[in-house]
PDB file of C-alpha atoms in Angstrom:
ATOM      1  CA  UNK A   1      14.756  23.188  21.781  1.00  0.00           C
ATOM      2  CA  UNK A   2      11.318  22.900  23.378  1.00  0.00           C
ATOM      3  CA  UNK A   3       9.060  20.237  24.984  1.00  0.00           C
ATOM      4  CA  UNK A   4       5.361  20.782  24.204  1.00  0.00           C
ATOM      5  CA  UNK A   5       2.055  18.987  23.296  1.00  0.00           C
ATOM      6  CA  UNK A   6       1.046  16.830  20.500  1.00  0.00           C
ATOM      7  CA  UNK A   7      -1.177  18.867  18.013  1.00  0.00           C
ATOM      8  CA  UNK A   8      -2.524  17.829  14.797  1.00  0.00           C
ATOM      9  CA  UNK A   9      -0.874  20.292  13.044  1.00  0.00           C
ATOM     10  CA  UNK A  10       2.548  18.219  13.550  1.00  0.00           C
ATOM     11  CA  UNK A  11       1.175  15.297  11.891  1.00  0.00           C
ATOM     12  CA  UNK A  12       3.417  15.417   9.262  1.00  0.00           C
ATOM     13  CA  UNK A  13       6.256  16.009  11.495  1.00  0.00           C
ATOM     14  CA  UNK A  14       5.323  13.151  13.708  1.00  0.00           C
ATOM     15  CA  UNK A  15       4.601  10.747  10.714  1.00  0.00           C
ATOM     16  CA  UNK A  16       8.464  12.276   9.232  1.00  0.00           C
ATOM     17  CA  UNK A  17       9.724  11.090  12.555  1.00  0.00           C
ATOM     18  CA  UNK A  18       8.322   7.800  12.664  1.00  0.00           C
ATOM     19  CA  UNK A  19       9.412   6.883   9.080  1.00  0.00           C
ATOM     20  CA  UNK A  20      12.765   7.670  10.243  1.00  0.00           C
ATOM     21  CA  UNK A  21      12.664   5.629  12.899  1.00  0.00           C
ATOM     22  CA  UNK A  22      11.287   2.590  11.170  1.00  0.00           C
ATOM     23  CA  UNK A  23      13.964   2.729   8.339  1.00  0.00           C
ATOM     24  CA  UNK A  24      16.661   2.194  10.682  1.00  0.00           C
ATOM     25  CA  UNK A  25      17.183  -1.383   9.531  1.00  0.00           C
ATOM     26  CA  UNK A  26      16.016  -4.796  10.778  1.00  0.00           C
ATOM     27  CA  UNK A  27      14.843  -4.043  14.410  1.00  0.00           C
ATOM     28  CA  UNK A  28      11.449  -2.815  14.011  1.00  0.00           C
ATOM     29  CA  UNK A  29       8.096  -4.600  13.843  1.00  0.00           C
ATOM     30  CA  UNK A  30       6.367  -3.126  10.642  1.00  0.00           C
ATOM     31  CA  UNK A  31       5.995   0.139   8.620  1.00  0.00           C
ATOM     32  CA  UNK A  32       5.016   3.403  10.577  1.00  0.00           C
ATOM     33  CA  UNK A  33       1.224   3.796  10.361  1.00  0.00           C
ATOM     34  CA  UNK A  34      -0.276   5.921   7.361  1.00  0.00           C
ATOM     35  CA  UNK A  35      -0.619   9.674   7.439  1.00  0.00           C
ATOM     36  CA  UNK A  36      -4.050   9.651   7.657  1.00  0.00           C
ATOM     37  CA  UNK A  37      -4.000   7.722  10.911  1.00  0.00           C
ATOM     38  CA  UNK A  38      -1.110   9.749  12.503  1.00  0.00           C
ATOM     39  CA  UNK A  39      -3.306  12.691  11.739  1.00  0.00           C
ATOM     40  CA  UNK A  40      -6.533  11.069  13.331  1.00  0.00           C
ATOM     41  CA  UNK A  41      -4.316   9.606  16.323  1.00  0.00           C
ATOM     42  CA  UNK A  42      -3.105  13.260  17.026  1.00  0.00           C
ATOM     43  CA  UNK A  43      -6.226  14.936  16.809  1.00  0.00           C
ATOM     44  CA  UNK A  44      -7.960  12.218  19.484  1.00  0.00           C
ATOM     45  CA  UNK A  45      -4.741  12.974  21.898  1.00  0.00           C
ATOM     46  CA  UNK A  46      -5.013  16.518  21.396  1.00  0.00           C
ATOM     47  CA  UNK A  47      -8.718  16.565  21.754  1.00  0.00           C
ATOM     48  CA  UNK A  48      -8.843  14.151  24.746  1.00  0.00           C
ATOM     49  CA  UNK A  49      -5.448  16.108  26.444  1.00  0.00           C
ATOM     50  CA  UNK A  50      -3.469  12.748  26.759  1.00  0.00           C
ATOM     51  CA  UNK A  51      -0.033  12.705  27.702  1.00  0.00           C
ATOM     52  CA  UNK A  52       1.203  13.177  25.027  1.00  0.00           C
ATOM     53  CA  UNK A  53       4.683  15.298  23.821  1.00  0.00           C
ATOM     54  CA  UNK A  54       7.108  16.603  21.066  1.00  0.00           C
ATOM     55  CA  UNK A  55      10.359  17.448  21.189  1.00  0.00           C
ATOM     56  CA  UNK A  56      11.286  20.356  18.717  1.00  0.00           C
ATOM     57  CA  UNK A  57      14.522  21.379  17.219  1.00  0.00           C
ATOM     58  CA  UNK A  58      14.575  24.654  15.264  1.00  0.00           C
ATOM     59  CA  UNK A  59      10.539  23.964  14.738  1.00  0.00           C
ATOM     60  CA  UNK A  60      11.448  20.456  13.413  1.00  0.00           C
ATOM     61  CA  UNK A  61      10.142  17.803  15.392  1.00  0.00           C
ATOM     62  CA  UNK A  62      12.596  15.419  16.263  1.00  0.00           C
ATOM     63  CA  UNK A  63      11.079  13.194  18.879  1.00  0.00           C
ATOM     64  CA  UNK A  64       7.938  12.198  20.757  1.00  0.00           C
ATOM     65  CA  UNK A  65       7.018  10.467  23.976  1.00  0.00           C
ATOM     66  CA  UNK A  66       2.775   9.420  24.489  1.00  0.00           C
ATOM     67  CA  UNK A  67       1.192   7.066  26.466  1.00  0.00           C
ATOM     68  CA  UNK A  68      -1.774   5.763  24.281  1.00  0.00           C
ATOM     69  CA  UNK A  69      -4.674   4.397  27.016  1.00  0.00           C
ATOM     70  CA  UNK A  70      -5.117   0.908  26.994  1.00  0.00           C
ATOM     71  CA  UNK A  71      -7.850  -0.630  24.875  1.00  0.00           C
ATOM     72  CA  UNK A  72      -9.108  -3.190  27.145  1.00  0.00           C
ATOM     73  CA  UNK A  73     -12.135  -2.786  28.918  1.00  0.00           C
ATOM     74  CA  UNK A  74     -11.633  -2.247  32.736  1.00  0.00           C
ATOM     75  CA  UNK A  75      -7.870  -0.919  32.246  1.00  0.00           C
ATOM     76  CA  UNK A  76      -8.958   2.761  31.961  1.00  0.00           C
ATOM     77  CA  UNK A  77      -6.545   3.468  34.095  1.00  0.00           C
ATOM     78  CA  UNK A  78      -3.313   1.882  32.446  1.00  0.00           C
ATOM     79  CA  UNK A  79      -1.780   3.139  29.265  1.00  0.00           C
ATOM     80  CA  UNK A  80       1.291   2.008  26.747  1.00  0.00           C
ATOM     81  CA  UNK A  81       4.509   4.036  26.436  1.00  0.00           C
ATOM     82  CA  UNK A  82       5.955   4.902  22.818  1.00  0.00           C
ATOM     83  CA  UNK A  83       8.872   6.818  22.693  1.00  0.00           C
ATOM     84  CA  UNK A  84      10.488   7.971  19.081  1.00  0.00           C
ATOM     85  CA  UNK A  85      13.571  10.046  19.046  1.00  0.00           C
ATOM     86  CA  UNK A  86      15.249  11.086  15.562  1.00  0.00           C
ATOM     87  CA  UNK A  87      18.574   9.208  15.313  1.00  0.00           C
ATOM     88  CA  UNK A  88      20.441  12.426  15.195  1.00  0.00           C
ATOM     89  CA  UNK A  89      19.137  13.565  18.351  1.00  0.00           C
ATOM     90  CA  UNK A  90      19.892  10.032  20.446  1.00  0.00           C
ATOM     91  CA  UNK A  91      21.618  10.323  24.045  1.00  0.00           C
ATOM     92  CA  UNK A  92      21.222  13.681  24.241  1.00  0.00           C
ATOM     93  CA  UNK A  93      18.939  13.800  27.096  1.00  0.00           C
ATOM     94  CA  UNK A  94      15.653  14.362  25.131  1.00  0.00           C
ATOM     95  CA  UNK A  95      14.113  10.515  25.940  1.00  0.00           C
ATOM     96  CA  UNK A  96      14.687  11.252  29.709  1.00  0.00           C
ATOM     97  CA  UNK A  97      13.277  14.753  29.529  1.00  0.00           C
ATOM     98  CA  UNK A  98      10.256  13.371  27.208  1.00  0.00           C
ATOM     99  CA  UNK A  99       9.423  10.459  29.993  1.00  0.00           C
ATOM    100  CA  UNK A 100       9.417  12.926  32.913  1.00  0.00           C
ATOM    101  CA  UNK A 101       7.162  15.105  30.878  1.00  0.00           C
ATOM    102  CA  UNK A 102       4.633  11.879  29.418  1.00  0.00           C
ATOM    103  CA  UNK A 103       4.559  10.643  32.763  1.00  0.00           C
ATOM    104  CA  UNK A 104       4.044  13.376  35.124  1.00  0.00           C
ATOM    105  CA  UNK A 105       1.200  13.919  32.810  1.00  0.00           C
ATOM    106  CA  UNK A 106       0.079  10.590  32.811  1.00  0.00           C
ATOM    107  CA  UNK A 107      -0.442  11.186  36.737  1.00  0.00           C
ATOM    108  CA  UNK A 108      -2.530  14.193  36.211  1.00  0.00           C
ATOM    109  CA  UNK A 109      -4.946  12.389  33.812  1.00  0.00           C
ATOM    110  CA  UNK A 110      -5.543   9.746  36.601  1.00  0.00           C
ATOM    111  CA  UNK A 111      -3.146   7.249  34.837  1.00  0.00           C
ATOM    112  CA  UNK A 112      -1.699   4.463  37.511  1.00  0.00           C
ATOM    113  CA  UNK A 113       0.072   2.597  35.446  1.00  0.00           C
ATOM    114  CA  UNK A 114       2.429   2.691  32.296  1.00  0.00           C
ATOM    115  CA  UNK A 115       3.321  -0.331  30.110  1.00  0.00           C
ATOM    116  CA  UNK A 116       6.242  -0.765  27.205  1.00  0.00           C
ATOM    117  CA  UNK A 117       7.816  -3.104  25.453  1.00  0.00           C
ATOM    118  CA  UNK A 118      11.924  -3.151  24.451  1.00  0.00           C
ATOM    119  CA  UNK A 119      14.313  -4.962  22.508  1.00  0.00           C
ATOM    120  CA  UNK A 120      16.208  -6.823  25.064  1.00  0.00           C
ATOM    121  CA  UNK A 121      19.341  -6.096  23.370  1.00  0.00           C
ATOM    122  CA  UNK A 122      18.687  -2.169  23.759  1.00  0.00           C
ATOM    123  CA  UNK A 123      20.656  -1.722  27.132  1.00  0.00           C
ATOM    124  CA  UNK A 124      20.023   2.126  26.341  1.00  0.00           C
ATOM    125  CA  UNK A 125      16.263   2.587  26.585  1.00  0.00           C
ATOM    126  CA  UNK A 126      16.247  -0.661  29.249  1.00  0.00           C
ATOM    127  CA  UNK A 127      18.367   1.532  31.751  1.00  0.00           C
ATOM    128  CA  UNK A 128      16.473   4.804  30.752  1.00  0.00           C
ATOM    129  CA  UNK A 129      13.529   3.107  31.889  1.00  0.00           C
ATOM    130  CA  UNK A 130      14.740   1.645  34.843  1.00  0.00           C
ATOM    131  CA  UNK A 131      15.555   4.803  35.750  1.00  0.00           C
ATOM    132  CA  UNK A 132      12.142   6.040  36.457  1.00  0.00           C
ATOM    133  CA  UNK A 133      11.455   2.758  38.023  1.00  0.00           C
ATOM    134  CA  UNK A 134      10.250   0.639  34.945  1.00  0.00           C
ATOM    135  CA  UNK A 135      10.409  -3.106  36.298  1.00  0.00           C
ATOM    136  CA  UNK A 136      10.639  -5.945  34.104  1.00  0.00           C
ATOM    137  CA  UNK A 137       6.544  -7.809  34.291  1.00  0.00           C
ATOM    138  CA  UNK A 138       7.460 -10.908  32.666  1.00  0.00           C
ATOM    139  CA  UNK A 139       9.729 -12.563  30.895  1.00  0.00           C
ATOM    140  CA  UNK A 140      11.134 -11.661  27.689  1.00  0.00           C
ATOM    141  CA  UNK A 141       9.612 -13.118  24.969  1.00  0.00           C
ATOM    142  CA  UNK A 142      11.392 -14.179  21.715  1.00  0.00           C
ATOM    143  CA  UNK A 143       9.416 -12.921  18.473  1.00  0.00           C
ATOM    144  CA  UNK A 144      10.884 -12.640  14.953  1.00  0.00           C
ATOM    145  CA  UNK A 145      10.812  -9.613  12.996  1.00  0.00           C
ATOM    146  CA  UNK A 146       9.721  -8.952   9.433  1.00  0.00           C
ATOM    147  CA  UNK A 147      12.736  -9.123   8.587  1.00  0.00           C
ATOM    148  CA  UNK A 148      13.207 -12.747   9.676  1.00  0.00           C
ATOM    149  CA  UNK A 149      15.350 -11.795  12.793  1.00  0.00           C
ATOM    150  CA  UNK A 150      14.430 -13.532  16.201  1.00  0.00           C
ATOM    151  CA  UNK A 151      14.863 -11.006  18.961  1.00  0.00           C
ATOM    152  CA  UNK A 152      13.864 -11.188  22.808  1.00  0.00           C
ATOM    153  CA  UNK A 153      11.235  -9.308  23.820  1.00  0.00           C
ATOM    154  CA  UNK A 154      11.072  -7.113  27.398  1.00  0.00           C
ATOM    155  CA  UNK A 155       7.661  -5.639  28.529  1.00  0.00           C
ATOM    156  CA  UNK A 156       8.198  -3.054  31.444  1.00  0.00           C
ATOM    157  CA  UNK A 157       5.951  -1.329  33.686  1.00  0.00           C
ATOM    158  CA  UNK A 158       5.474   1.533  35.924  1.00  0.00           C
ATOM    159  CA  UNK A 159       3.030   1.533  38.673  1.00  0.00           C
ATOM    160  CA  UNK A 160       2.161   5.295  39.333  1.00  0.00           C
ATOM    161  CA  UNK A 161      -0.609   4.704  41.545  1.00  0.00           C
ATOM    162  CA  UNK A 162      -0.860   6.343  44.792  1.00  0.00           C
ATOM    163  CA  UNK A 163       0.749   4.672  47.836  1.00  0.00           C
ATOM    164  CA  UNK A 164      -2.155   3.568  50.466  1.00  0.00           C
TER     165      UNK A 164
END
């Protein structure tokens, strides 16, 4: 198993993996995006070095942490988690080792601080993130689902700015 960057030429891969993902019943917010996009999405990270990494299995890629920058104006310096692991491959280690990787990176590119969002109800990924000092920003919000289910909502964040 290896940890290594996002490149276009995993696009299918990565697009495989987020299908996956997404089909795992009622707790996700919509389809994954088209091919086309993964494949433009991939080639901006790759072409713009952002932190950005796959986690392959036997040359299958089986999950993938990035930190997409923010698209406000005057938050060049924040950026959104996303982290995808195969549901084979879940508490094995590879989210933890993905997150040190996406966010040492993150540090290099000048990044000072991370967002997410989580299902409330996923004590898993809460704790993981808690362990690299995610802190809970607001509230939890309730939104309902596609699928008509009403769950709570937890945005995180991680300030990786330097100390003064």
């Amino acid at each position: 198993m290896t940890i290594q960057r996002v490149h276009p030429a995993y696009a299918e891969g990565f697009y495989a993996l987020w299908q996956t993902v997404s089909e795992q019943g009622d707790d996700v917010i919509g389809p994954p995006p088209s091919l086309e996009k993964v494949k433009r999405v991939l080639t901006l990270h790759s072409e713009k070095t952002a932190p950005s990494f796959i986690y392959l299995k036997d040359g299958a890629l089986v999950a993938s942490a990035e930190v997409f920058p923010s698209p406000k104006a005057g938050e060049e310096k924040q950026g959104i988690l996303g982290v995808q692991v195969h549901p084979d491959y879940r508490r094995r280690g590879i989210a933890k080792q993905l997150l040190n990787a996406v966010l040492v990176d993150c540090q290099r590119y000048g990044i000072e601080q991370v967002d997410l969002t989580v299902y409330q109800h996923n004590a898993g990924a809460i704790r993981l993130y808690q362990q690299f000092g995610f802190q809970p920003r607001e509230a939890p919000q309730t939104i309902t689902l596609p699928s008509g289910r009403a769950v709570l909502n937890q945005t995180m964040t991680l300030s990786l700015a330097p100390s003064r």
